[in-house]
Structures are given as C-alpha cells and as structure tokens.
Coordinates of C-alpha atoms in Angstrom, one line a residue:
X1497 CA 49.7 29.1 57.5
X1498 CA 49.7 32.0 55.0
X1499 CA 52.6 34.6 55.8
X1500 CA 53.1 38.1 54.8
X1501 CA 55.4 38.0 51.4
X1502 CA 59.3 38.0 52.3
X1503 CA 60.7 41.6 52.2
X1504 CA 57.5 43.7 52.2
X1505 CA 56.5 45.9 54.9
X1506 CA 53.0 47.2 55.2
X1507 CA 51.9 50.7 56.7
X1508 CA 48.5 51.6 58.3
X1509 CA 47.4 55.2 57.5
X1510 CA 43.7 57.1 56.8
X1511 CA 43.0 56.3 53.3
X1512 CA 42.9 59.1 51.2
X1513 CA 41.9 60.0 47.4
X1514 CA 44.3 57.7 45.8
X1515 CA 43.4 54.9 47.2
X1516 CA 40.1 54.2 45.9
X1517 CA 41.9 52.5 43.2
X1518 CA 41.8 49.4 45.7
X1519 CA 37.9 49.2 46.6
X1520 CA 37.0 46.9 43.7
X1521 CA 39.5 44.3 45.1
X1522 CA 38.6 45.1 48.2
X1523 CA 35.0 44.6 47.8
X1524 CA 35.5 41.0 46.1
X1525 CA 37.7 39.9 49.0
X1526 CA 34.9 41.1 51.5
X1527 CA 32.3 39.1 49.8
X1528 CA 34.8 36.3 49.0
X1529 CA 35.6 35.9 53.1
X1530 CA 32.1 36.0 54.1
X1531 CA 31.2 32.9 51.6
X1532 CA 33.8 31.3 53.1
X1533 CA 32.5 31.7 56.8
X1534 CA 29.5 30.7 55.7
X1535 CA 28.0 34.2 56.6
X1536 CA 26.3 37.6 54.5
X1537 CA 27.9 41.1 55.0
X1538 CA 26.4 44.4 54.8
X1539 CA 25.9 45.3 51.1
X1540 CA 28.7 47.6 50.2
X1541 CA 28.5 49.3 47.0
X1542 CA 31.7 50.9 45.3
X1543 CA 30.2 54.3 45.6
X1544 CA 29.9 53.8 49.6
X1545 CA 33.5 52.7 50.1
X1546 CA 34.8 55.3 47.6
X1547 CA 32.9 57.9 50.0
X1548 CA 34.1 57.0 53.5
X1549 CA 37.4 57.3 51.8
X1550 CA 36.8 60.4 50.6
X1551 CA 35.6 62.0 54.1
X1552 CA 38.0 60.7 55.7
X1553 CA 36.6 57.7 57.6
X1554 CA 38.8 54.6 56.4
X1555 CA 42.1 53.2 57.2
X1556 CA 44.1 51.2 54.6
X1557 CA 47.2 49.2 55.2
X1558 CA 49.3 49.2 52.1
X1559 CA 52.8 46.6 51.7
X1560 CA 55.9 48.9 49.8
X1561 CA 55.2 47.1 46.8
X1562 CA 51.8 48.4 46.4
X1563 CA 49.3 45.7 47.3
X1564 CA 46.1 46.9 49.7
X1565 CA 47.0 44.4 53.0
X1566 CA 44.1 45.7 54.9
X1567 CA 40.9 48.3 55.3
X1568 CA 38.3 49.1 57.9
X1569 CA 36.1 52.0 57.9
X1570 CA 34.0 54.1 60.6
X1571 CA 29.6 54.3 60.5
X1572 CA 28.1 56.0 62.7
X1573 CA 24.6 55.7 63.9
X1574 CA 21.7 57.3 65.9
X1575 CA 22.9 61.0 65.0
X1576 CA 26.9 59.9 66.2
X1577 CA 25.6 58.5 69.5
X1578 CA 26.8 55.2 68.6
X1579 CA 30.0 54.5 65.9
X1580 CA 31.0 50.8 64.4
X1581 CA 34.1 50.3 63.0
X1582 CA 33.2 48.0 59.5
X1583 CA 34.5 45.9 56.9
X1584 CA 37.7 45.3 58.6
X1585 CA 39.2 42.9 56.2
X1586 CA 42.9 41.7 55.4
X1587 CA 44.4 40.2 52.2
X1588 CA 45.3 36.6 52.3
X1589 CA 48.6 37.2 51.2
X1590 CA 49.0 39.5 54.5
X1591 CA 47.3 37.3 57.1
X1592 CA 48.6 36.6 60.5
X1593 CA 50.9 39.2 60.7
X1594 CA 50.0 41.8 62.6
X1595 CA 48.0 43.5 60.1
X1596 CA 44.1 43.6 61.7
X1597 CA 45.7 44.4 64.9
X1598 CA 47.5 47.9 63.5
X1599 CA 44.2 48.5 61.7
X1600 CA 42.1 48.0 64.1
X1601 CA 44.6 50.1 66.5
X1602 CA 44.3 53.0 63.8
X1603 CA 40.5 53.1 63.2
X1604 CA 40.1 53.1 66.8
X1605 CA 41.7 55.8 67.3
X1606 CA 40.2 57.5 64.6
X1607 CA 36.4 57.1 65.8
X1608 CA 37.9 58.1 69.1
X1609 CA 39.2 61.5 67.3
X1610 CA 36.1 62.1 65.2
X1611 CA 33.3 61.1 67.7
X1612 CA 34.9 61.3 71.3
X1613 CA 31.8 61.0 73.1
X1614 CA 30.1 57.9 71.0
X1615 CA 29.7 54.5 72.0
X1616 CA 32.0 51.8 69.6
X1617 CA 30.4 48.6 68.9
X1618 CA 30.7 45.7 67.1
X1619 CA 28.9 42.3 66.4
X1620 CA 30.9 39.5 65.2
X1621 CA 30.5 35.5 64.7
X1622 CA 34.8 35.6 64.6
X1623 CA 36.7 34.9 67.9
X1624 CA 39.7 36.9 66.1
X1625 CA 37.7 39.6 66.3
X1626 CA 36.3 39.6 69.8
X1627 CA 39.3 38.7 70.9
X1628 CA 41.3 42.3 69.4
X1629 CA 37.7 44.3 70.5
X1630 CA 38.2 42.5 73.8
X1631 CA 41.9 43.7 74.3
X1632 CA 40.8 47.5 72.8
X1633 CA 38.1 47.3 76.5
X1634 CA 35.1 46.1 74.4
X1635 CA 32.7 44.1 76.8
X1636 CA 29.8 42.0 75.3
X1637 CA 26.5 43.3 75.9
X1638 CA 22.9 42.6 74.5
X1639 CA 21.7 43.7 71.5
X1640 CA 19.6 46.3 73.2
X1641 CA 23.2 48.3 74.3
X1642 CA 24.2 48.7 71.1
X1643 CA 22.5 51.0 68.3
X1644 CA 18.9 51.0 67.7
X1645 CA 18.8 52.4 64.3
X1646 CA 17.0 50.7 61.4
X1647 CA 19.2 51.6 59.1
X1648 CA 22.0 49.4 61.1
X1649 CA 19.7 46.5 60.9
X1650 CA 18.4 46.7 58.0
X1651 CA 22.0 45.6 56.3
X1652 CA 21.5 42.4 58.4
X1653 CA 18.8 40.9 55.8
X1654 CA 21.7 40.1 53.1
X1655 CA 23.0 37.7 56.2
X1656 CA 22.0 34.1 56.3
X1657 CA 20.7 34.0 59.7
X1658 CA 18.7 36.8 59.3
X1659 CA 15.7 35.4 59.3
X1660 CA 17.1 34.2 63.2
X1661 CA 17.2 37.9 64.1
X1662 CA 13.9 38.9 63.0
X1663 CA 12.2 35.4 64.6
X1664 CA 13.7 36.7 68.0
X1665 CA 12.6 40.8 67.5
X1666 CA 16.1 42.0 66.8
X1667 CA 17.1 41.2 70.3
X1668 CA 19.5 38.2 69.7
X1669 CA 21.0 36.4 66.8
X1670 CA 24.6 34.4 66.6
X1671 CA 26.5 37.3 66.4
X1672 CA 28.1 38.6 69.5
X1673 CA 27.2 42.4 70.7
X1674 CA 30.6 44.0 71.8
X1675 CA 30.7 47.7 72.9
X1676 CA 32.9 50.6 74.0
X1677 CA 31.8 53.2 76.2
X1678 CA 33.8 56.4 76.1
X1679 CA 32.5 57.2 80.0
X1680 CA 35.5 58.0 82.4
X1681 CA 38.1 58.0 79.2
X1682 CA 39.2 61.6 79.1
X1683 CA 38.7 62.2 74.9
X1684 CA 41.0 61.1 72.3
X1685 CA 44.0 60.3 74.5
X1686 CA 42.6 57.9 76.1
X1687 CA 42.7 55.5 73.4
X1688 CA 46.3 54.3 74.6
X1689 CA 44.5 53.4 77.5
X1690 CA 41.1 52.3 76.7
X1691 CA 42.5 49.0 76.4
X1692 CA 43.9 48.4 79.4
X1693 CA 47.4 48.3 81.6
X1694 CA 47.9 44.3 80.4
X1695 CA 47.0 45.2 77.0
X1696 CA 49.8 43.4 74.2
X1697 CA 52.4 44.8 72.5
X1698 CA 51.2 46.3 69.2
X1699 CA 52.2 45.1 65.8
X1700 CA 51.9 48.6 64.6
X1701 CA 51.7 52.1 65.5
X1702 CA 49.4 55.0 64.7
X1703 CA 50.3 57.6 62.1
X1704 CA 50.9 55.5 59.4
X1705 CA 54.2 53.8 61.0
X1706 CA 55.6 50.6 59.8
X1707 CA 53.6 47.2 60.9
X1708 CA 56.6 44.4 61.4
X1709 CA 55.1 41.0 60.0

C-alpha cells in the first residue's frame, strides 16, 4: 500500500495562478492512471486546465514540501443546468490518505457556491469513486438524468468503450450515472448536509485546512 510520505501534510484549497506550474504533471498522471484502468479520459489540453484555474474552477491539494497531491475541476453543461466535477486525480505518492476525500469535499462545495441550483453528476467505472459521490447524496440514475449536451459526449470517443455507447444510442455504457439534485437543499449551506446525518468523518476540511494522512 502506498502511503502519504512521513512528515508532510497536504492542504486542499481553490487553485489559483501559481499553480499552473503543476498541470503538466498533472496531465501525465491523468493519462498515466487511465492506461492503467484500462480506460480513455476526456482529452485535456494544457490550455484547458490552465483556464479552469484561472476562473477559478479547480481545487488543488498541495503536501508542505511542494509536491501537487491532488486536483479536480468543475464543467458545467447545458447553460449551468447541469455541473460535473472532473479530473479528480491524486498522486501516487499521496494515495490512501484522505486526499480524494478532502478534494472531493472542496470542489463540492465549490460547484455548490458557484451554481447553487445545478444538478452534479458524475459517471465513473471506479467503486472509490461511487462510493465518496454515494456518501456526498449522489444516487445512480440513467444516462438520460444526467446532461444531454454533445459537447459532454463528445469527450467520450477518446474512451475505449466508446464505441459501446454509441452501439446503445448514448443511453448506456459501463460507466455508472451518479447525480446530485440540489431540490430541497437550501443553497450553499447545505452542502454539510447534502450528504447525509450518517455521513463519515472527513479527512479534511474546507478552506484550505490541513488533510491528516
């Protein structure tokens, strides 16, 4: 099991200017996990990470000696009816340590913030994943619940079951539909309980607080 390196704490914040330093290495772990599940990712370009940085829409985990441990950013879809919270990756080195949790937390919160009345969903082939959405009140739903824009789909033909999704009309593939609906939470302070009474004790906390390993 990989563990965070002794002595080095990591804080989640909202990425800002100087950080785009990190979205090379960023980018080549993305690609780098996705051969390794076997699976194709949205094509990310350096230009479109360096510009959801830039306005605001990323979260970053950094360790106090300066190494990226994490980094999700926020898309939204269908004129902000609908929001995904992508590319939530972690660095090997700070796996299984609470790290996707407090990011996932943070970016949560901010799509909560920025688009209060928007739907969050996700689809996912990783049980990790469902698993935090399920704990943050996602519930899976069919592909027709989620976003209907082409441009969301369209990122799906880099994917090696893509041709899966097309053969059943965009209705159904591997991946796992998981949505949030913002009806009956009352805006942006409702996140804390979005998730639910029995939800786990965070690893981190919001505002760029420390994330215990």
């Amino acid at each position: 099991m990989e563990e965070e390196p002794e002595g080095h704490r990591t804080h989640v914040r909202i990425a800002g200017p100087a950080d785009v330093k990190y979205v090379y290495p960023i980018l080549r772990e993305m690609e780098a996990s996705a051969k390794a599940r076997g699976t194709g990712i949205a094509r990310r370009t350096p230009q479109s990470l360096c510009q959801k940085i830039y306005e605001g829409k990323a979260v970053i985990a950094l360790a106090d000696n300066g190494d990226w441990a994490g980094f999700s950013y926020i898309e939204s879809w269908g004129d902000g009816d609908f929001v995904s919270n992508s590319g939530l990756i972690v660095n090997p080195a700070y796996r299984h340590g609470g790290v996707a949790r407090a990011i996932k937390e943070e970016i949560f919160g901010l799509s909560r913030r920025k688009y209060p009345g928007a739907k969050i969903f996700s689809i996912t082939t990783g049980a990790a994943v469902m698993k935090l959405n399920n704990e943050f009140g996602f519930r899976p739903v069919t592909y027709a619940e989620i976003t209907q824009d082409a441009k969301f789909w369209d990122q799906c033909r880099h994917c090696v079951n893509h041709a899966v999704l097309e053969s059943q009309g965009r209705q159904r593939c591997l991946c796992t539909a998981m949505l949030f609906s913002p009806e009956g939470v009352e805006g942006a302070e409702g996140v804390e309980g979005a998730a639910g009474a029995e939800r786990p004790e965070k690893a981190g906390r919001l505002g760029g607080k420390p994330v215990m390993a």
